[in-house]
Amino acid sequence: MTRLELDGARFLSTGQLILLREISSLSASLNMPVFLVGGCVRDYFLKTPAKDLDIIVEGDAIRLGEALVEKFGGHLIAHSKFHTAIWELPETPGQATDSIDLITARTESYEHPGALPVVKPASIEDDLQRRDFTINAMAVRLDQDRFGELIDPFDGRLDLEKKRIRILHPRSFLDDPTRIFRAIRYECRYSFEIESGTLELINSESIGVISKISGERIRHELDLILEEVSSLAMIIRAGDLGVFKGIHSKLPLFNKEFVDLLEMDLTLDIPADRVAMGYMLWLLDLPEDAILSIGRRLDFSSELTHSVWAVAQLKKSLPFLVNSKPSIWTYALEKLPLLSIYVVFLVSGERALLNYISLWRHVKPFTTGDVLKSHGLPPGPRYAEILTSLKSAWLDGEVKSEKEEEELLQTLL
Ligand code: CTP
């Protein structure tokens, strides 16, 4: 029996370790064995610090959660349908973990391919069996006298050493085709390979089931991919494996020329949004109707659909704007989302777009509506016309000081 050194400095922070010990002793008093499971066990072997702590309880996760809240405080969000709970820890300064997932060990069955699972409480072995890949189907016992014992029924540890992604049974992708996205994510993230038997099961049958699952579930997987460091390599791999056919008939392959463009220049004072930028780079050459239809399929927010649409429109109008005066650029760009403009700059290298983002959009004349009023100008459309003329004059370098603006204003009044 392998026993893991959970105290190993790099894996768990001291705070996390203390927490696990507390959970371990409380669950012993309730007579409920507990296990650390899934991604954090995988990360232990990969020597990366544990992100989330997922705890499996043989018994009743919600009861354990209630006991933890009673003893240590914090707040419990219980999902009785799934027998799970999230324990939101009481706030302490500098803590690395702010919540812990508590899950009752369970079996899952699927009424039809792609359906959400029906769950029933079960043993840890059953629970590991319902999981996606061998590398995610390991558990570590946390009960006091067996603290650190590894449970690895599918040789996940060996697959980690051999750097391979392997499903546990041939129906895995049919039960849950979101696992196809997960396989690609782990493969590219860790530079592993999807093992050949598993790769064969990413085929027209399992990809066909993707078309039956909700846009929200698919978009969640795509969002997770776009948050990753090697996200675009993952999108390209998914396209090469034919996965997009299950999402939408018009979803294009990712343009490989854009693969290095997802890094945001943070000095530009634009709210960074890697995920939105990923969709923009992916869909920017599509016609309007395809963007709208894909947006509906993937349950995009109206804001995201608008941003992607704006990228496509702006890219198409660039030839008509090139060599225009700054004022023309500014009025053409003013109503578009900044991030869309930035993405078109990335793919086109058009300096005017960067000038707009960093300079032109901030230009304002000294004159305001109140100043015009104090000159006795009667209310009406002249206000906007005069202010626009003054702004254009600044943008196009026709006035360069407050005095020159004042002189121009006198000619306009
Ligand atoms: N899981 C699964 N099938 C899914 C999603 C999740 O079997 N479609 C299981 C896996 O065992 C996984 C665990 O649930 O390890 C937790 O899922 P998640 O939090 O999404 O992944 P992590 O393993 O934590 O990995 P990461 O977030 O780093 O991708």
GROMACS .gro file of C-alpha atoms and ligand atoms in nm:
model
  442
    1MET     CA    1   0.000   0.000   0.000
    2THR     CA    2   0.144   0.335  -0.105
    3ARG     CA    3   0.122   0.609   0.152
    4LEU     CA    4   0.166   0.967   0.029
    5GLU     CA    5   0.365   1.234   0.211
    6LEU     CA    6   0.092   1.494   0.220
    7ASP     CA    7   0.310   1.716   0.433
    8GLY     CA    8   0.542   1.760   0.129
    9ALA     CA    9   0.609   2.133   0.125
   10ARG     CA   10   0.518   2.202  -0.238
   11PHE     CA   11   0.180   2.031  -0.256
   12LEU     CA   12  -0.034   2.158   0.029
   13SER     CA   13   0.005   2.484   0.214
   14THR     CA   14   0.030   2.457   0.592
   15GLY     CA   15  -0.322   2.601   0.616
   16GLN     CA   16  -0.460   2.337   0.379
   17LEU     CA   17  -0.288   2.059   0.570
   18ILE     CA   18  -0.426   2.177   0.904
   19LEU     CA   19  -0.772   2.188   0.747
   20LEU     CA   20  -0.742   1.832   0.617
   21ARG     CA   21  -0.634   1.712   0.961
   22GLU     CA   22  -0.935   1.885   1.118
   23ILE     CA   23  -1.173   1.733   0.862
   24SER     CA   24  -1.010   1.396   0.918
   25SER     CA   25  -1.065   1.401   1.294
   26LEU     CA   26  -1.420   1.533   1.275
   27SER     CA   27  -1.522   1.276   1.013
   28ALA     CA   28  -1.370   1.000   1.231
   29SER     CA   29  -1.598   1.110   1.515
   30LEU     CA   30  -1.895   1.083   1.275
   31ASN     CA   31  -1.771   0.746   1.154
   32MET     CA   32  -1.751   0.862   0.794
   33PRO     CA   33  -1.431   0.779   0.600
   34VAL     CA   34  -1.306   1.077   0.395
   35PHE     CA   35  -1.079   1.096   0.092
   36LEU     CA   36  -0.898   1.359  -0.108
   37VAL     CA   37  -0.986   1.294  -0.470
   38GLY     CA   38  -0.960   1.396  -0.836
   39GLY     CA   39  -0.746   1.683  -0.959
   40CYS     CA   40  -0.563   1.747  -0.633
   41VAL     CA   41  -0.430   1.388  -0.617
   42ARG     CA   42  -0.318   1.418  -0.980
   43ASP     CA   43  -0.150   1.749  -0.897
   44TYR     CA   44   0.032   1.587  -0.604
   45PHE     CA   45   0.211   1.351  -0.847
   46LEU     CA   46   0.269   1.629  -1.098
   47LYS     CA   47   0.427   1.832  -0.816
   48THR     CA   48   0.200   2.129  -0.876
   49PRO     CA   49   0.037   2.300  -0.579
   50ALA     CA   50  -0.318   2.186  -0.507
   51LYS     CA   51  -0.572   2.439  -0.639
   52ASP     CA   52  -0.902   2.308  -0.508
   53LEU     CA   53  -0.949   2.050  -0.238
   54ASP     CA   54  -1.218   1.798  -0.334
   55ILE     CA   55  -1.322   1.577  -0.046
   56ILE     CA   56  -1.522   1.259  -0.089
   57VAL     CA   57  -1.720   1.134   0.208
   58GLU     CA   58  -1.838   0.775   0.244
   59GLY     CA   59  -2.159   0.858   0.425
   60ASP     CA   60  -2.317   1.200   0.404
   61ALA     CA   61  -2.120   1.502   0.284
   62ILE     CA   62  -2.390   1.745   0.391
   63ARG     CA   63  -2.387   1.613   0.749
   64LEU     CA   64  -2.009   1.642   0.762
   65GLY     CA   65  -2.040   1.997   0.624
   66GLU     CA   66  -2.289   2.093   0.893
   67ALA     CA   67  -2.061   1.954   1.163
   68LEU     CA   68  -1.766   2.152   1.019
   69VAL     CA   69  -1.965   2.475   1.021
   70GLU     CA   70  -2.079   2.407   1.377
   71LYS     CA   71  -1.723   2.352   1.496
   72PHE     CA   72  -1.524   2.602   1.286
   73GLY     CA   73  -1.780   2.851   1.151
   74GLY     CA   74  -1.816   2.963   0.791
   75HIS     CA   75  -2.111   2.886   0.573
   76LEU     CA   76  -2.249   2.577   0.399
   77ILE     CA   77  -2.411   2.565   0.055
   78ALA     CA   78  -2.581   2.226   0.035
   79HIS     CA   79  -2.716   2.058  -0.280
   80SER     CA   80  -2.932   1.780  -0.143
   81LYS     CA   81  -3.022   1.644  -0.490
   82PHE     CA   82  -2.654   1.566  -0.558
   83HIS     CA   83  -2.560   1.495  -0.192
   84THR     CA   84  -2.286   1.757  -0.213
   85ALA     CA   85  -2.196   2.071  -0.022
   86ILE     CA   86  -1.955   2.359  -0.048
   87TRP     CA   87  -1.806   2.467   0.281
   88GLU     CA   88  -1.718   2.835   0.264
   89LEU     CA   89  -1.449   2.876   0.525
   90PRO     CA   90  -1.454   3.150   0.786
   91GLU     CA   91  -1.223   3.429   0.671
   92THR     CA   92  -0.871   3.422   0.811
   93PRO     CA   93  -0.591   3.648   0.687
   94GLY     CA   94  -0.366   3.501   0.413
   95GLN     CA   95  -0.559   3.176   0.372
   96ALA     CA   96  -0.494   2.991   0.042
   97THR     CA   97  -0.829   2.812   0.028
   98ASP     CA   98  -1.162   2.985   0.073
   99SER     CA   99  -1.395   2.693   0.012
  100ILE     CA  100  -1.390   2.314   0.009
  101ASP     CA  101  -1.609   2.083  -0.198
  102LEU     CA  102  -1.759   1.801   0.006
  103ILE     CA  103  -1.904   1.522  -0.206
  104THR     CA  104  -2.085   1.208  -0.096
  105ALA     CA  105  -1.923   0.907  -0.268
  106ARG     CA  106  -2.170   0.810  -0.540
  107THR     CA  107  -2.244   0.614  -0.855
  108GLU     CA  108  -2.376   0.790  -1.159
  109SER     CA  109  -2.599   0.649  -1.431
  110TYR     CA  110  -2.710   0.819  -1.750
  111GLU     CA  111  -3.066   0.777  -1.880
  112HIS     CA  112  -2.950   0.850  -2.234
  113PRO     CA  113  -2.622   0.965  -2.394
  114GLY     CA  114  -2.539   1.320  -2.292
  115ALA     CA  115  -2.805   1.334  -2.016
  116LEU     CA  116  -2.718   1.475  -1.675
  117PRO     CA  117  -2.636   1.184  -1.442
  118VAL     CA  118  -2.869   1.025  -1.188
  119VAL     CA  119  -2.667   0.988  -0.865
  120LYS     CA  120  -2.684   0.741  -0.576
  121PRO     CA  121  -2.465   0.722  -0.263
  122ALA     CA  122  -2.199   0.450  -0.287
  123SER     CA  123  -1.843   0.351  -0.189
  124ILE     CA  124  -1.520   0.531  -0.282
  125GLU     CA  125  -1.440   0.258  -0.536
  126ASP     CA  126  -1.776   0.315  -0.710
  127ASP     CA  127  -1.713   0.684  -0.700
  128LEU     CA  128  -1.375   0.653  -0.871
  129GLN     CA  129  -1.533   0.435  -1.137
  130ARG     CA  130  -1.770   0.712  -1.250
  131ARG     CA  131  -1.486   0.950  -1.332
  132ASP     CA  132  -1.341   1.072  -1.658
  133PHE     CA  133  -0.976   0.964  -1.682
  134THR     CA  134  -0.743   0.732  -1.494
  135ILE     CA  135  -0.528   1.028  -1.388
  136ASN     CA  136  -0.837   1.182  -1.222
  137ALA     CA  137  -0.960   0.858  -1.067
  138MET     CA  138  -0.722   0.833  -0.771
  139ALA     CA  139  -0.803   0.903  -0.408
  140VAL     CA  140  -0.607   0.948  -0.086
  141ARG     CA  141  -0.755   0.833   0.245
  142LEU     CA  142  -0.770   1.095   0.513
  143ASP     CA  143  -0.896   0.894   0.813
  144GLN     CA  144  -0.663   0.939   1.100
  145ASP     CA  145  -0.478   0.607   1.113
  146ARG     CA  146  -0.482   0.561   0.735
  147PHE     CA  147  -0.395   0.922   0.651
  148GLY     CA  148  -0.218   0.939   0.311
  149GLU     CA  149  -0.307   0.592   0.175
  150LEU     CA  150  -0.337   0.593  -0.206
  151ILE     CA  151  -0.632   0.427  -0.382
  152ASP     CA  152  -0.553   0.389  -0.752
  153PRO     CA  153  -0.770   0.115  -0.906
  154PHE     CA  154  -0.710   0.219  -1.271
  155ASP     CA  155  -0.332   0.275  -1.262
  156GLY     CA  156  -0.366   0.649  -1.288
  157ARG     CA  157  -0.022   0.693  -1.139
  158LEU     CA  158   0.134   0.483  -1.414
  159ASP     CA  159  -0.054   0.682  -1.678
  160LEU     CA  160   0.081   1.002  -1.527
  161GLU     CA  161   0.432   0.860  -1.558
  162LYS     CA  162   0.363   0.750  -1.917
  163LYS     CA  163   0.202   1.088  -1.986
  164ARG     CA  164  -0.124   0.952  -2.121
  165ILE     CA  165  -0.492   1.040  -2.097
  166ARG     CA  166  -0.706   0.729  -2.077
  167ILE     CA  167  -1.078   0.687  -2.011
  168LEU     CA  168  -1.203   0.417  -1.775
  169HIS     CA  169  -1.461   0.247  -1.996
  170PRO     CA  170  -1.564   0.262  -2.365
  171ARG     CA  171  -1.895   0.443  -2.302
  172SER     CA  172  -1.734   0.731  -2.116
  173PHE     CA  173  -1.753   0.988  -2.398
  174LEU     CA  174  -2.107   0.879  -2.487
  175ASP     CA  175  -2.222   0.922  -2.128
  176ASP     CA  176  -2.060   1.260  -2.104
  177PRO     CA  177  -1.915   1.408  -2.425
  178THR     CA  178  -1.786   1.714  -2.237
  179ARG     CA  179  -1.504   1.474  -2.147
  180ILE     CA  180  -1.380   1.509  -2.505
  181PHE     CA  181  -1.299   1.874  -2.430
  182ARG     CA  182  -1.146   1.775  -2.099
  183ALA     CA  183  -0.920   1.515  -2.265
  184ILE     CA  184  -0.791   1.778  -2.504
  185ARG     CA  185  -0.742   2.025  -2.220
  186TYR     CA  186  -0.530   1.786  -2.013
  187GLU     CA  187  -0.338   1.662  -2.317
  188CYS     CA  188  -0.222   2.012  -2.417
  189ARG     CA  189  -0.188   2.145  -2.061
  190TYR     CA  190   0.052   1.873  -1.953
  191SER     CA  191   0.200   1.787  -2.297
  192PHE     CA  192   0.055   1.436  -2.258
  193GLU     CA  193  -0.101   1.221  -2.527
  194ILE     CA  194  -0.455   1.090  -2.551
  195GLU     CA  195  -0.395   0.714  -2.551
  196SER     CA  196  -0.483   0.544  -2.883
  197GLY     CA  197  -0.789   0.346  -2.761
  198THR     CA  198  -0.928   0.663  -2.605
  199LEU     CA  199  -0.851   0.868  -2.917
  200GLU     CA  200  -1.044   0.620  -3.133
  201LEU     CA  201  -1.349   0.685  -2.918
  202ILE     CA  202  -1.345   1.052  -3.011
  203ASN     CA  203  -1.537   0.962  -3.326
  204SER     CA  204  -1.851   1.056  -3.517
  205GLU     CA  205  -2.068   0.872  -3.261
  206SER     CA  206  -1.941   1.056  -2.952
  207ILE     CA  207  -1.907   1.386  -3.139
  208GLY     CA  208  -2.269   1.336  -3.246
  209VAL     CA  209  -2.371   1.333  -2.879
  210ILE     CA  210  -2.213   1.679  -2.834
  211SER     CA  211  -2.490   1.812  -3.058
  212LYS     CA  212  -2.745   1.691  -2.801
  213ILE     CA  213  -2.603   1.875  -2.502
  214SER     CA  214  -2.688   2.230  -2.406
  215GLY     CA  215  -2.497   2.529  -2.536
  216GLU     CA  216  -2.432   2.634  -2.179
  217ARG     CA  217  -2.248   2.309  -2.100
  218ILE     CA  218  -2.040   2.331  -2.417
  219ARG     CA  219  -1.956   2.694  -2.360
  220HIS     CA  220  -1.846   2.617  -2.006
  221GLU     CA  221  -1.592   2.371  -2.147
  222LEU     CA  222  -1.477   2.616  -2.414
  223ASP     CA  223  -1.442   2.889  -2.152
  224LEU     CA  224  -1.225   2.658  -1.939
  225ILE     CA  225  -1.009   2.591  -2.245
  226LEU     CA  226  -0.976   2.960  -2.327
  227GLU     CA  227  -0.859   3.032  -1.973
  228GLU     CA  228  -0.564   2.794  -2.012
  229VAL     CA  229  -0.212   2.904  -2.104
  230SER     CA  230  -0.205   2.688  -2.419
  231SER     CA  231  -0.569   2.755  -2.503
  232LEU     CA  232  -0.531   2.814  -2.873
  233ALA     CA  233  -0.334   2.493  -2.922
  234MET     CA  234  -0.631   2.320  -2.754
  235ILE     CA  235  -0.885   2.486  -2.985
  236ILE     CA  236  -0.673   2.385  -3.285
  237ARG     CA  237  -0.651   2.025  -3.160
  238ALA     CA  238  -1.029   2.013  -3.106
  239GLY     CA  239  -1.080   2.136  -3.463
  240ASP     CA  240  -0.834   1.879  -3.601
  241LEU     CA  241  -1.025   1.602  -3.419
  242GLY     CA  242  -1.351   1.714  -3.584
  243VAL     CA  243  -1.513   1.811  -3.255
  244PHE     CA  244  -1.665   2.134  -3.391
  245LYS     CA  245  -1.910   1.936  -3.606
  246GLY     CA  246  -2.097   1.851  -3.287
  247ILE     CA  247  -2.116   2.216  -3.183
  248HIS     CA  248  -2.229   2.408  -3.491
  249SER     CA  249  -2.199   2.345  -3.865
  250LYS     CA  250  -2.053   2.692  -3.925
  251LEU     CA  251  -1.793   2.689  -3.647
  252PRO     CA  252  -1.461   2.741  -3.831
  253LEU     CA  253  -1.118   2.595  -3.759
  254PHE     CA  254  -0.905   2.836  -3.560
  255ASN     CA  255  -0.676   3.040  -3.786
  256LYS     CA  256  -0.328   2.913  -3.692
  257GLU     CA  257  -0.173   3.251  -3.777
  258PHE     CA  258  -0.342   3.395  -3.468
  259VAL     CA  259  -0.209   3.137  -3.227
  260ASP     CA  260   0.029   3.373  -3.043
  261LEU     CA  261  -0.210   3.666  -3.020
  262LEU     CA  262  -0.396   3.591  -2.700
  263GLU     CA  263  -0.155   3.776  -2.473
  264MET     CA  264  -0.299   4.105  -2.360
  265ASP     CA  265  -0.089   4.423  -2.336
  266LEU     CA  266  -0.191   4.522  -1.986
  267THR     CA  267  -0.045   4.872  -2.017
  268LEU     CA  268  -0.331   4.971  -2.246
  269ASP     CA  269  -0.593   5.018  -1.979
  270ILE     CA  270  -0.848   4.787  -2.143
  271PRO     CA  271  -1.032   4.541  -1.919
  272ALA     CA  272  -0.852   4.213  -1.998
  273ASP     CA  273  -1.077   3.924  -2.093
  274ARG     CA  274  -0.885   3.630  -2.232
  275VAL     CA  275  -1.194   3.419  -2.288
  276ALA     CA  276  -1.379   3.685  -2.489
  277MET     CA  277  -1.064   3.757  -2.691
  278GLY     CA  278  -1.035   3.388  -2.773
  279TYR     CA  279  -1.387   3.380  -2.920
  280MET     CA  280  -1.320   3.701  -3.112
  281LEU     CA  281  -1.000   3.567  -3.270
  282TRP     CA  282  -1.177   3.241  -3.351
  283LEU     CA  283  -1.489   3.386  -3.518
  284LEU     CA  284  -1.368   3.711  -3.670
  285ASP     CA  285  -1.387   3.608  -4.034
  286LEU     CA  286  -1.745   3.483  -4.022
  287PRO     CA  287  -2.045   3.660  -4.176
  288GLU     CA  288  -2.291   3.825  -3.942
  289ASP     CA  289  -2.559   3.553  -3.959
  290ALA     CA  290  -2.307   3.280  -3.867
  291ILE     CA  291  -2.183   3.482  -3.567
  292LEU     CA  292  -2.537   3.534  -3.442
  293SER     CA  293  -2.628   3.170  -3.489
  294ILE     CA  294  -2.312   3.041  -3.315
  295GLY     CA  295  -2.370   3.294  -3.035
  296ARG     CA  296  -2.718   3.150  -2.984
  297ARG     CA  297  -2.593   2.790  -2.990
  298LEU     CA  298  -2.321   2.863  -2.736
  299ASP     CA  299  -2.547   3.073  -2.518
  300PHE     CA  300  -2.321   3.379  -2.548
  301SER     CA  301  -2.426   3.686  -2.350
  302SER     CA  302  -2.556   3.962  -2.578
  303GLU     CA  303  -2.244   4.158  -2.485
  304LEU     CA  304  -2.013   3.882  -2.609
  305THR     CA  305  -2.209   3.836  -2.933
  306HIS     CA  306  -2.191   4.212  -2.989
  307SER     CA  307  -1.815   4.219  -2.927
  308VAL     CA  308  -1.749   3.933  -3.170
  309TRP     CA  309  -1.978   4.094  -3.429
  310ALA     CA  310  -1.795   4.427  -3.383
  311VAL     CA  311  -1.457   4.261  -3.454
  312ALA     CA  312  -1.589   4.108  -3.775
  313GLN     CA  313  -1.748   4.437  -3.889
  314LEU     CA  314  -1.445   4.647  -3.808
  315LYS     CA  315  -1.206   4.406  -3.980
  316LYS     CA  316  -1.421   4.425  -4.293
  317SER     CA  317  -1.434   4.806  -4.286
  318LEU     CA  318  -1.059   4.858  -4.235
  319PRO     CA  319  -0.980   4.905  -4.608
  320PHE     CA  320  -1.227   5.196  -4.616
  321LEU     CA  321  -1.075   5.362  -4.309
  322VAL     CA  322  -0.704   5.326  -4.384
  323ASN     CA  323  -0.537   5.669  -4.433
  324SER     CA  324  -0.837   5.852  -4.285
  325LYS     CA  325  -0.788   6.149  -4.053
  326PRO     CA  326  -0.783   6.070  -3.678
  327SER     CA  327  -1.127   6.231  -3.637
  328ILE     CA  328  -1.281   5.992  -3.893
  329TRP     CA  329  -1.121   5.694  -3.717
  330THR     CA  330  -1.243   5.818  -3.381
  331TYR     CA  331  -1.605   5.861  -3.486
  332ALA     CA  332  -1.600   5.519  -3.656
  333LEU     CA  333  -1.461   5.348  -3.347
  334GLU     CA  334  -1.635   5.535  -3.066
  335LYS     CA  335  -1.935   5.303  -3.040
  336LEU     CA  336  -1.737   4.976  -3.057
  337PRO     CA  337  -1.614   4.776  -2.755
  338LEU     CA  338  -1.249   4.856  -2.683
  339LEU     CA  339  -1.153   4.492  -2.666
  340SER     CA  340  -1.295   4.436  -3.016
  341ILE     CA  341  -1.084   4.724  -3.147
  342TYR     CA  342  -0.778   4.581  -2.975
  343VAL     CA  343  -0.834   4.239  -3.132
  344VAL     CA  344  -0.856   4.393  -3.479
  345PHE     CA  345  -0.531   4.577  -3.404
  346LEU     CA  346  -0.368   4.244  -3.311
  347VAL     CA  347  -0.466   4.075  -3.636
  348SER     CA  348  -0.412   4.373  -3.867
  349GLY     CA  349  -0.129   4.569  -3.704
  350GLU     CA  350  -0.315   4.891  -3.801
  351ARG     CA  351  -0.149   5.165  -3.590
  352ALA     CA  352  -0.452   5.395  -3.604
  353LEU     CA  353  -0.642   5.145  -3.388
  354LEU     CA  354  -0.372   5.159  -3.122
  355ASN     CA  355  -0.361   5.539  -3.145
  356TYR     CA  356  -0.735   5.544  -3.087
  357ILE     CA  357  -0.706   5.315  -2.783
  358SER     CA  358  -0.417   5.495  -2.619
  359LEU     CA  359  -0.470   5.858  -2.730
  360TRP     CA  360  -0.758   5.969  -2.950
  361ARG     CA  361  -1.041   5.832  -2.742
  362HIS     CA  362  -0.934   6.057  -2.453
  363VAL     CA  363  -0.934   6.379  -2.658
  364LYS     CA  364  -1.190   6.641  -2.546
  365PRO     CA  365  -1.206   7.015  -2.620
  366PHE     CA  366  -1.183   7.259  -2.329
  367THR     CA  367  -1.516   7.408  -2.437
  368THR     CA  368  -1.823   7.253  -2.279
  369GLY     CA  369  -2.198   7.298  -2.325
  370ASP     CA  370  -2.197   7.541  -2.033
  371VAL     CA  371  -1.933   7.754  -2.204
  372LEU     CA  372  -2.148   7.768  -2.519
  373LYS     CA  373  -2.449   7.866  -2.309
  374SER     CA  374  -2.250   8.144  -2.143
  375HIS     CA  375  -2.182   8.275  -2.495
  376GLY     CA  376  -2.560   8.303  -2.536
  377LEU     CA  377  -2.603   8.017  -2.787
  378PRO     CA  378  -2.973   7.921  -2.799
  379PRO     CA  379  -3.052   7.552  -2.725
  380GLY     CA  380  -3.043   7.330  -3.035
  381PRO     CA  381  -2.831   7.101  -3.254
  382ARG     CA  382  -2.556   7.365  -3.295
  383TYR     CA  383  -2.421   7.266  -2.953
  384ALA     CA  384  -2.327   6.916  -3.069
  385GLU     CA  385  -2.203   7.042  -3.406
  386ILE     CA  386  -1.971   7.298  -3.252
  387LEU     CA  387  -1.835   7.059  -2.988
  388THR     CA  388  -1.774   6.795  -3.255
  389SER     CA  389  -1.592   7.045  -3.477
  390LEU     CA  390  -1.370   7.147  -3.187
  391LYS     CA  391  -1.292   6.786  -3.101
  392SER     CA  392  -1.213   6.706  -3.466
  393ALA     CA  393  -0.981   7.005  -3.484
  394TRP     CA  394  -0.785   6.876  -3.182
  395LEU     CA  395  -0.776   6.520  -3.320
  396ASP     CA  396  -0.657   6.630  -3.663
  397GLY     CA  397  -0.394   6.866  -3.524
  398GLU     CA  398  -0.569   7.183  -3.645
  399VAL     CA  399  -0.565   7.332  -3.296
  400LYS     CA  400  -0.286   7.271  -3.049
  401SER     CA  401  -0.363   7.499  -2.752
  402GLU     CA  402  -0.652   7.636  -2.553
  403LYS     CA  403  -0.597   7.975  -2.719
  404GLU     CA  404  -0.621   7.827  -3.070
  405GLU     CA  405  -0.939   7.646  -2.967
  406GLU     CA  406  -1.086   7.974  -2.840
  407GLU     CA  407  -1.004   8.140  -3.174
  408LEU     CA  408  -1.171   7.857  -3.366
  409LEU     CA  409  -1.473   7.876  -3.137
  410GLN     CA  410  -1.519   8.245  -3.220
  411THR     CA  411  -1.542   8.155  -3.591
  412LEU     CA  412  -1.803   7.887  -3.519
  413LEU     CA  413  -2.035   8.088  -3.293
  414CTP     N1  414  -1.503   1.470  -1.344
  414CTP     C1  415  -1.548   1.369  -1.427
  414CTP     N2  416  -1.617   1.398  -1.544
  414CTP     C2  417  -1.641   1.527  -1.575
  414CTP     C3  418  -1.599   1.631  -1.490
  414CTP     C4  419  -1.529   1.598  -1.374
  414CTP     O1  420  -1.524   1.254  -1.400
  414CTP     N3  421  -1.707   1.557  -1.686
  414CTP     C5  422  -1.432   1.432  -1.218
  414CTP     C6  423  -1.283   1.410  -1.236
  414CTP     O2  424  -1.246   1.305  -1.151
  414CTP     C7  425  -1.220   1.538  -1.188
  414CTP     C8  426  -1.316   1.581  -1.078
  414CTP     O3  427  -1.445   1.537  -1.123
  414CTP     O4  428  -1.091   1.518  -1.137
  414CTP     C9  429  -1.319   1.730  -1.052
  414CTP     O5  430  -1.350   1.800  -1.171
  414CTP     P1  431  -1.290   1.942  -1.204
  414CTP     O6  432  -1.291   2.026  -1.084
  414CTP     O7  433  -1.358   1.992  -1.328
  414CTP     O8  434  -1.142   1.910  -1.251
  414CTP     P2  435  -1.004   1.897  -1.175
  414CTP     O9  436  -0.970   1.753  -1.171
  414CTP    O10  437  -1.003   1.974  -1.050
  414CTP    O11  438  -0.905   1.955  -1.282
  414CTP     P3  439  -0.882   2.100  -1.339
  414CTP    O12  440  -0.978   2.194  -1.275
  414CTP    O13  441  -0.738   2.127  -1.311
  414CTP    O14  442  -0.907   2.087  -1.485
   0.00000   0.00000   0.00000
